[in-house]
C-alpha positions as a printed Julia matrix, in Angstrom:
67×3 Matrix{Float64}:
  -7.16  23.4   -26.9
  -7.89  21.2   -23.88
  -4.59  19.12  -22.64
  -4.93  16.6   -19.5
  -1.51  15.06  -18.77
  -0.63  12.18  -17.08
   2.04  11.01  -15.09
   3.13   7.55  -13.03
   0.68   8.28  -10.4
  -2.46   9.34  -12.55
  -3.88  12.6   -14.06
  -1.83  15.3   -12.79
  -3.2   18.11  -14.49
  -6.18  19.19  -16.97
  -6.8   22.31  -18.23
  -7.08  24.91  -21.52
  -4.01  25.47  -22.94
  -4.36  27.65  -25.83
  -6.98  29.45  -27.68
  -5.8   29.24  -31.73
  -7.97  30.35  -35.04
  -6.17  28.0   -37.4
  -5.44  24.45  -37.3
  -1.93  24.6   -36.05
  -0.95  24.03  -32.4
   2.58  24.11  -30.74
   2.7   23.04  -27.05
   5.65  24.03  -26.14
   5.49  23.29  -21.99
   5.49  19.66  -22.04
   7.79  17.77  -20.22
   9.78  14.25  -20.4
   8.37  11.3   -18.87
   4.51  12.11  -19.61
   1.89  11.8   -22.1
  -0.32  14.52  -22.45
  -4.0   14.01  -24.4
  -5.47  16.9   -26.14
  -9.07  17.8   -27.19
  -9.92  20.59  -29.31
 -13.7   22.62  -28.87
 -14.54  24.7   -31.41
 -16.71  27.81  -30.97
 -18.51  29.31  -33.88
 -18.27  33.39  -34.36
 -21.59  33.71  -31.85
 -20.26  31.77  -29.21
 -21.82  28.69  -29.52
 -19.7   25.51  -28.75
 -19.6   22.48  -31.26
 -18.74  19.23  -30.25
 -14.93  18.01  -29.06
 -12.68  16.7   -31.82
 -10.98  13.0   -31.23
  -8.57  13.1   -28.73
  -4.98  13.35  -29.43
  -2.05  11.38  -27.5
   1.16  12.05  -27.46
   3.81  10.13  -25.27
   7.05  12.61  -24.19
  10.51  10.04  -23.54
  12.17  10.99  -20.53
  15.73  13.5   -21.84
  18.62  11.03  -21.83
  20.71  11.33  -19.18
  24.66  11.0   -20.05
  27.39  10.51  -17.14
């Protein structure tokens, strides 16, 4: 799984986040205030790489800050 997030100033990051074998994903690093797009590349059992799946955006709200 391939995330690149983005912050107020641009892409901050991109990189491979996980390696699953099933369909399910959990990212459980993201933080408030971002949105974070993720790709997924498959790779068939002799290595060879198919192509990317739609990308994926998700949009994390900043915590809510109480005084």
């Amino acid at each position: 799984v391939h995330r690149v997030e983005t912050g107020p100033h641009g892409v901050t990051e991109s990189r491979v986040v996980a390696a699953v074998k099933n369909e399910k994903f959990r990212d459980t690093t993201v933080l408030g205030g971002l949105r974070y797009t993720y790709v997924v590349r498959p790779f068939d059992a002799a290595g060879r790489q198919g192509p990317p799946s739609n990308a994926a955006t998700i949009e994390v709200p900043e915590p809510e800050v109480t005084a």
